mmCIF file of C-alpha atoms in Angstrom:
data_model
loop_
_atom_site.group_PDB
_atom_site.id
_atom_site.type_symbol
_atom_site.label_atom_id
_atom_site.label_comp_id
_atom_site.label_asym_id
_atom_site.label_seq_id
_atom_site.Cartn_x
_atom_site.Cartn_y
_atom_site.Cartn_z
ATOM 1 C CA UNK R 920 1.309 6.711 -14.523
ATOM 2 C CA UNK R 921 0.393 9.706 -12.371
ATOM 3 C CA UNK R 922 -0.782 9.288 -8.823
ATOM 4 C CA UNK R 923 -4.479 9.515 -8.037
ATOM 5 C CA UNK R 924 -5.605 12.928 -6.784
ATOM 6 C CA UNK R 925 -6.816 13.319 -3.220
ATOM 7 C CA UNK R 926 -7.419 16.507 -1.235
ATOM 8 C CA UNK R 927 -4.538 17.005 1.195
ATOM 9 C CA UNK R 928 -6.849 17.566 4.135
ATOM 10 C CA UNK R 929 -10.412 17.087 5.343
ATOM 11 C CA UNK R 930 -12.114 17.736 8.642
ATOM 12 C CA UNK R 931 -15.337 17.287 10.536
ATOM 13 C CA UNK R 932 -16.788 17.400 14.023
ATOM 14 C CA UNK R 933 -17.604 14.290 16.028
ATOM 15 C CA UNK R 934 -20.795 12.697 14.789
ATOM 16 C CA UNK R 935 -20.649 14.371 11.384
ATOM 17 C CA UNK R 936 -19.930 12.717 8.034
ATOM 18 C CA UNK R 937 -16.920 13.443 5.874
ATOM 19 C CA UNK R 938 -16.277 12.364 2.292
ATOM 20 C CA UNK R 939 -12.797 12.058 0.787
ATOM 21 C CA UNK R 940 -12.418 11.932 -2.978
ATOM 22 C CA UNK R 941 -9.914 10.058 -5.125
ATOM 23 C CA UNK R 942 -9.775 11.136 -8.765
ATOM 24 C CA UNK R 943 -8.101 9.205 -11.517
ATOM 25 C CA UNK R 944 -8.725 8.490 -15.173
ATOM 26 C CA UNK R 945 -10.586 6.036 -17.355
ATOM 27 C CA UNK R 946 -7.406 3.952 -17.321
ATOM 28 C CA UNK R 947 -7.565 3.317 -13.604
ATOM 29 C CA UNK R 948 -10.434 4.371 -11.310
ATOM 30 C CA UNK R 949 -12.943 4.695 -14.122
ATOM 31 C CA UNK R 950 -11.940 1.521 -15.883
ATOM 32 C CA UNK R 951 -11.877 -1.007 -13.081
ATOM 33 C CA UNK R 952 -13.846 -1.742 -9.914
ATOM 34 C CA UNK R 953 -10.644 -2.256 -7.968
ATOM 35 C CA UNK R 954 -10.452 0.807 -5.772
ATOM 36 C CA UNK R 955 -9.183 0.312 -2.228
ATOM 37 C CA UNK R 956 -8.969 2.659 0.740
ATOM 38 C CA UNK R 957 -6.469 2.530 3.590
ATOM 39 C CA UNK R 958 -6.265 4.222 6.985
ATOM 40 C CA UNK R 959 -2.925 5.005 8.569
ATOM 41 C CA UNK R 960 -2.344 6.419 12.016
ATOM 42 C CA UNK R 961 1.088 8.046 12.511
ATOM 43 C CA UNK R 962 3.761 5.458 13.105
ATOM 44 C CA UNK R 963 1.382 2.571 12.420
ATOM 45 C CA UNK R 964 0.938 0.169 9.541
ATOM 46 C CA UNK R 965 -1.700 1.027 6.941
ATOM 47 C CA UNK R 966 -5.034 -0.726 7.469
ATOM 48 C CA UNK R 967 -7.335 -1.844 4.658
ATOM 49 C CA UNK R 968 -10.764 -0.202 5.024
ATOM 50 C CA UNK R 969 -12.450 -0.745 1.664
ATOM 51 C CA UNK R 970 -11.702 -2.966 -1.328
ATOM 52 C CA UNK R 971 -13.360 -3.409 -4.711
ATOM 53 C CA UNK R 972 -14.901 0.080 -4.360
ATOM 54 C CA UNK R 973 -17.551 -0.784 -1.768
ATOM 55 C CA UNK R 974 -16.578 -3.906 0.180
ATOM 56 C CA UNK R 975 -15.465 -3.844 3.810
ATOM 57 C CA UNK R 976 -13.127 -6.442 5.342
ATOM 58 C CA UNK R 977 -14.486 -8.085 8.461
ATOM 59 C CA UNK R 978 -13.916 -5.939 11.510
ATOM 60 C CA UNK R 979 -14.147 -2.595 9.706
ATOM 61 C CA UNK R 980 -17.090 -0.589 11.077
ATOM 62 C CA UNK R 981 -19.941 0.133 8.689
ATOM 63 C CA UNK R 982 -19.337 3.839 9.379
ATOM 64 C CA UNK R 983 -16.810 3.529 6.566
ATOM 65 C CA UNK R 984 -18.284 3.242 3.089
ATOM 66 C CA UNK R 985 -16.976 3.522 -0.445
ATOM 67 C CA UNK R 986 -18.469 4.512 -3.764
ATOM 68 C CA UNK R 987 -17.458 5.450 -7.286
ATOM 69 C CA UNK R 988 -18.794 7.671 -10.034
ATOM 70 C CA UNK R 989 -16.939 7.861 -13.296
ATOM 71 C CA UNK R 990 -13.264 8.498 -12.648
ATOM 72 C CA UNK R 991 -13.752 9.510 -9.017
ATOM 73 C CA UNK R 992 -13.991 7.215 -6.035
ATOM 74 C CA UNK R 993 -15.065 8.377 -2.602
ATOM 75 C CA UNK R 994 -14.670 7.264 0.993
ATOM 76 C CA UNK R 995 -17.341 8.423 3.423
ATOM 77 C CA UNK R 996 -16.791 8.297 7.157
ATOM 78 C CA UNK R 997 -20.089 8.650 9.011
ATOM 79 C CA UNK R 998 -20.534 9.372 12.704
ATOM 80 C CA UNK R 999 -16.995 10.718 13.013
ATOM 81 C CA UNK R 1000 -15.105 9.607 16.081
ATOM 82 C CA UNK R 1001 -11.869 10.929 17.554
ATOM 83 C CA UNK R 1002 -10.048 7.745 16.603
ATOM 84 C CA UNK R 1003 -10.870 8.341 12.939
ATOM 85 C CA UNK R 1004 -8.258 11.110 12.875
ATOM 86 C CA UNK R 1005 -5.626 9.628 10.568
ATOM 87 C CA UNK R 1006 -4.251 9.674 7.031
ATOM 88 C CA UNK R 1007 -6.357 8.010 4.348
ATOM 89 C CA UNK R 1008 -5.129 6.946 0.928
ATOM 90 C CA UNK R 1009 -6.730 5.275 -2.037
ATOM 91 C CA UNK R 1010 -5.381 2.888 -4.620
ATOM 92 C CA UNK R 1011 -6.657 1.635 -7.954
ATOM 93 C CA UNK R 1012 -5.741 -1.096 -10.361
ATOM 94 C CA UNK R 1013 -4.461 0.469 -13.570
ATOM 95 C CA UNK R 1014 -4.090 -2.572 -15.793
ATOM 96 C CA UNK R 1015 -1.020 -4.634 -16.651
ATOM 97 C CA UNK R 1016 -0.508 -5.659 -13.014
ATOM 98 C CA UNK R 1017 -0.065 -1.996 -12.056
ATOM 99 C CA UNK R 1018 -1.452 -0.389 -8.916
ATOM 100 C CA UNK R 1019 -1.417 3.347 -8.376
ATOM 101 C CA UNK R 1020 -2.073 5.269 -5.198
ATOM 102 C CA UNK R 1021 -3.403 8.620 -4.123
ATOM 103 C CA UNK R 1022 -1.231 11.082 -2.254
ATOM 104 C CA UNK R 1023 -3.256 10.758 0.920
ATOM 105 C CA UNK R 1024 -5.693 12.902 2.886
ATOM 106 C CA UNK R 1025 -5.172 13.935 6.479
ATOM 107 C CA UNK R 1026 -8.508 13.744 8.300
ATOM 108 C CA UNK R 1027 -8.858 15.961 11.340
ATOM 109 C CA UNK R 1028 -11.658 15.474 13.856
ATOM 110 C CA UNK R 1029 -12.384 18.916 15.221
ATOM 111 C CA UNK E 54 -1.086 -11.948 11.692
ATOM 112 C CA UNK E 55 1.988 -9.730 11.596
ATOM 113 C CA UNK E 56 4.582 -8.480 9.146
ATOM 114 C CA UNK E 57 7.830 -7.024 10.492
ATOM 115 C CA UNK E 58 10.267 -5.308 8.149
ATOM 116 C CA UNK E 59 13.946 -4.814 8.901
ATOM 117 C CA UNK E 60 17.168 -3.923 7.136
ATOM 118 C CA UNK E 61 16.609 -0.253 6.424
ATOM 119 C CA UNK E 62 19.191 2.406 7.131
ATOM 120 C CA UNK E 63 21.485 5.013 5.656
ATOM 121 C CA UNK E 64 23.306 4.066 2.465
ATOM 122 C CA UNK E 65 25.378 6.021 -0.022
ATOM 123 C CA UNK E 66 24.215 6.522 -3.614
ATOM 124 C CA UNK E 67 25.155 3.495 -5.663
ATOM 125 C CA UNK E 68 25.090 1.249 -2.634
ATOM 126 C CA UNK E 69 22.963 -1.777 -1.795
ATOM 127 C CA UNK E 70 20.602 -2.867 0.952
ATOM 128 C CA UNK E 71 18.619 -6.020 1.617
ATOM 129 C CA UNK E 72 15.274 -5.595 3.323
ATOM 130 C CA UNK E 73 13.600 -8.458 5.159
ATOM 131 C CA UNK E 74 9.966 -9.036 6.055
ATOM 132 C CA UNK E 75 9.343 -11.608 8.735
ATOM 133 C CA UNK E 76 5.811 -13.023 8.576
ATOM 134 C CA UNK E 77 3.840 -14.598 11.387
ATOM 135 C CA UNK E 78 0.246 -15.771 11.621
ATOM 136 C CA UNK E 79 0.001 -17.149 8.092
ATOM 137 C CA UNK E 80 2.125 -19.021 5.583
ATOM 138 C CA UNK E 81 3.505 -16.969 2.719
ATOM 139 C CA UNK E 82 3.276 -20.074 0.532
ATOM 140 C CA UNK E 83 -0.442 -19.400 0.197
ATOM 141 C CA UNK E 84 -0.336 -15.657 -0.375
ATOM 142 C CA UNK E 85 0.956 -13.218 -2.928
ATOM 143 C CA UNK E 86 3.190 -10.542 -1.441
ATOM 144 C CA UNK E 87 4.277 -7.033 -2.418
ATOM 145 C CA UNK E 88 6.776 -4.390 -1.459
ATOM 146 C CA UNK E 89 5.444 -0.823 -1.417
ATOM 147 C CA UNK E 90 7.290 2.361 -0.554
ATOM 148 C CA UNK E 91 6.276 5.876 0.386
ATOM 149 C CA UNK E 92 8.661 8.761 -0.028
ATOM 150 C CA UNK E 93 8.169 11.821 2.172
ATOM 151 C CA UNK E 94 5.243 13.876 0.924
ATOM 152 C CA UNK E 95 4.529 11.529 -1.967
ATOM 153 C CA UNK E 96 1.960 8.883 -2.821
ATOM 154 C CA UNK E 97 2.796 5.274 -2.043
ATOM 155 C CA UNK E 98 4.300 3.294 -4.926
ATOM 156 C CA UNK E 99 4.247 -0.451 -5.420
ATOM 157 C CA UNK E 100 7.664 -1.833 -6.247
ATOM 158 C CA UNK E 101 7.626 -5.595 -6.534
ATOM 159 C CA UNK E 102 5.279 -8.576 -6.512
ATOM 160 C CA UNK E 103 5.990 -12.178 -5.551
ATOM 161 C CA UNK E 104 3.467 -14.833 -6.510
ATOM 162 C CA UNK E 105 2.495 -17.889 -4.501
ATOM 163 C CA UNK E 106 4.289 -20.133 -6.960
ATOM 164 C CA UNK E 107 7.541 -18.652 -5.743
ATOM 165 C CA UNK E 108 8.742 -17.869 -9.236
ATOM 166 C CA UNK E 109 6.351 -15.236 -10.581
ATOM 167 C CA UNK E 110 7.732 -11.763 -9.960
ATOM 168 C CA UNK E 111 6.779 -8.361 -11.326
ATOM 169 C CA UNK E 112 8.475 -5.001 -10.860
ATOM 170 C CA UNK E 113 7.576 -1.372 -11.241
ATOM 171 C CA UNK E 114 9.480 0.320 -14.058
ATOM 172 C CA UNK E 115 11.177 2.597 -11.528
ATOM 173 C CA UNK E 116 13.059 -0.311 -9.933
ATOM 174 C CA UNK E 117 13.226 -2.931 -12.684
ATOM 175 C CA UNK E 118 16.765 -4.211 -13.057
ATOM 176 C CA UNK E 119 17.882 -2.723 -9.714
ATOM 177 C CA UNK E 120 15.582 -4.384 -7.159
ATOM 178 C CA UNK E 121 14.876 -8.071 -6.720
ATOM 179 C CA UNK E 122 12.142 -9.717 -4.652
ATOM 180 C CA UNK E 123 12.545 -13.153 -3.148
ATOM 181 C CA UNK E 124 10.888 -15.340 -0.563
ATOM 182 C CA UNK E 125 12.175 -18.015 1.819
ATOM 183 C CA UNK E 126 9.262 -20.305 2.548
ATOM 184 C CA UNK E 127 11.164 -22.184 5.257
ATOM 185 C CA UNK E 128 11.722 -18.926 7.149
ATOM 186 C CA UNK E 129 8.285 -17.573 6.180
ATOM 187 C CA UNK E 130 10.009 -14.413 5.050
ATOM 188 C CA UNK E 131 10.078 -12.003 2.121
ATOM 189 C CA UNK E 132 13.106 -10.057 0.947
ATOM 190 C CA UNK E 133 13.912 -7.086 -1.247
ATOM 191 C CA UNK E 134 17.444 -6.775 -2.584
ATOM 192 C CA UNK E 135 18.070 -3.180 -3.606
ATOM 193 C CA UNK E 136 21.104 -2.311 -5.732
ATOM 194 C CA UNK E 137 22.341 0.875 -7.395
ATOM 195 C CA UNK E 138 20.420 2.958 -4.904
ATOM 196 C CA UNK E 139 19.618 6.571 -5.731
ATOM 197 C CA UNK E 140 18.578 9.550 -3.654
ATOM 198 C CA UNK E 141 15.044 9.170 -4.990
ATOM 199 C CA UNK E 142 14.836 5.705 -3.420
ATOM 200 C CA UNK E 143 14.689 7.371 -0.009
ATOM 201 C CA UNK E 144 11.393 6.249 1.509
ATOM 202 C CA UNK E 145 9.646 4.081 4.055
ATOM 203 C CA UNK E 146 9.442 0.559 2.668
ATOM 204 C CA UNK E 147 6.515 -1.718 3.527
ATOM 205 C CA UNK E 148 5.855 -5.353 2.827
ATOM 206 C CA UNK E 149 2.212 -6.276 2.386
ATOM 207 C CA UNK E 150 0.027 -9.296 1.777
ATOM 208 C CA UNK E 151 -1.637 -8.865 -1.615
ATOM 209 C CA UNK E 152 -4.932 -10.256 -2.814
ATOM 210 C CA UNK E 153 -4.754 -10.640 -6.580
ATOM 211 C CA UNK E 154 -8.522 -11.177 -6.720
ATOM 212 C CA UNK E 155 -9.333 -7.829 -5.128
ATOM 213 C CA UNK E 156 -6.135 -5.970 -6.061
ATOM 214 C CA UNK E 157 -5.731 -4.842 -2.458
ATOM 215 C CA UNK E 158 -3.233 -5.234 0.388
ATOM 216 C CA UNK E 159 -5.021 -6.583 3.453
ATOM 217 C CA UNK E 160 -2.061 -6.826 5.841
ATOM 218 C CA UNK E 161 0.865 -4.406 6.049
ATOM 219 C CA UNK E 162 4.004 -4.143 8.092
ATOM 220 C CA UNK E 163 4.970 -0.989 9.933
ATOM 221 C CA UNK E 164 7.737 -0.205 7.491
ATOM 222 C CA UNK E 165 11.479 0.282 7.520
ATOM 223 C CA UNK E 166 13.165 3.545 6.542
ATOM 224 C CA UNK E 167 15.749 3.703 3.781
ATOM 225 C CA UNK E 168 17.781 6.883 3.350
ATOM 226 C CA UNK E 169 20.088 7.230 0.362
ATOM 227 C CA UNK E 170 22.510 10.061 0.918
ATOM 228 C CA UNK E 171 26.205 10.829 0.835
#
């Protein structure tokens, strides 16, 4: 199974909103509501931001939101802050106990 | 809640390594666990799953027959035995707590680096 497609980079100024896309197929993103998003600062462990497309674990600010349309899922970061500068990657269930991931997007806060 | 991986390093093609994941803050007996790796410049890839029953294991096709996942409940630790290593196994290896209900990893370690090279 091919990896999910994410843009390699995204950027925004403090206070702005940025949306990162994650495109798959009807066999993964489009077929299941099991899309997750992770944030990873360099040298740190990945952190779960969003699960089941739209749900946030406790402790994750509501500035982070997820959505899905067809075969594309999106992560929106509102009210950008300097500490949001990090790598973001998505994952989706793809059936048969298989999880696939996106290649990651480097978010730069200008 | 913390996961700490160890055991990575430089190994020659065809060699073996055993990665460990020491868990604190929760009991692995009540959680499913996974190993995930990320090669430089590539998307992460799940490798192996260990179920709470201690016997259910699944593997990605890329490592089936070469890698083996195991857990030691007494030590609250997870392991990944890697045999017949190839250059393409070079990556950062993470252990993660996996929620089967939501198909997501809610706790990750910081990773251990494996380099396969002669």
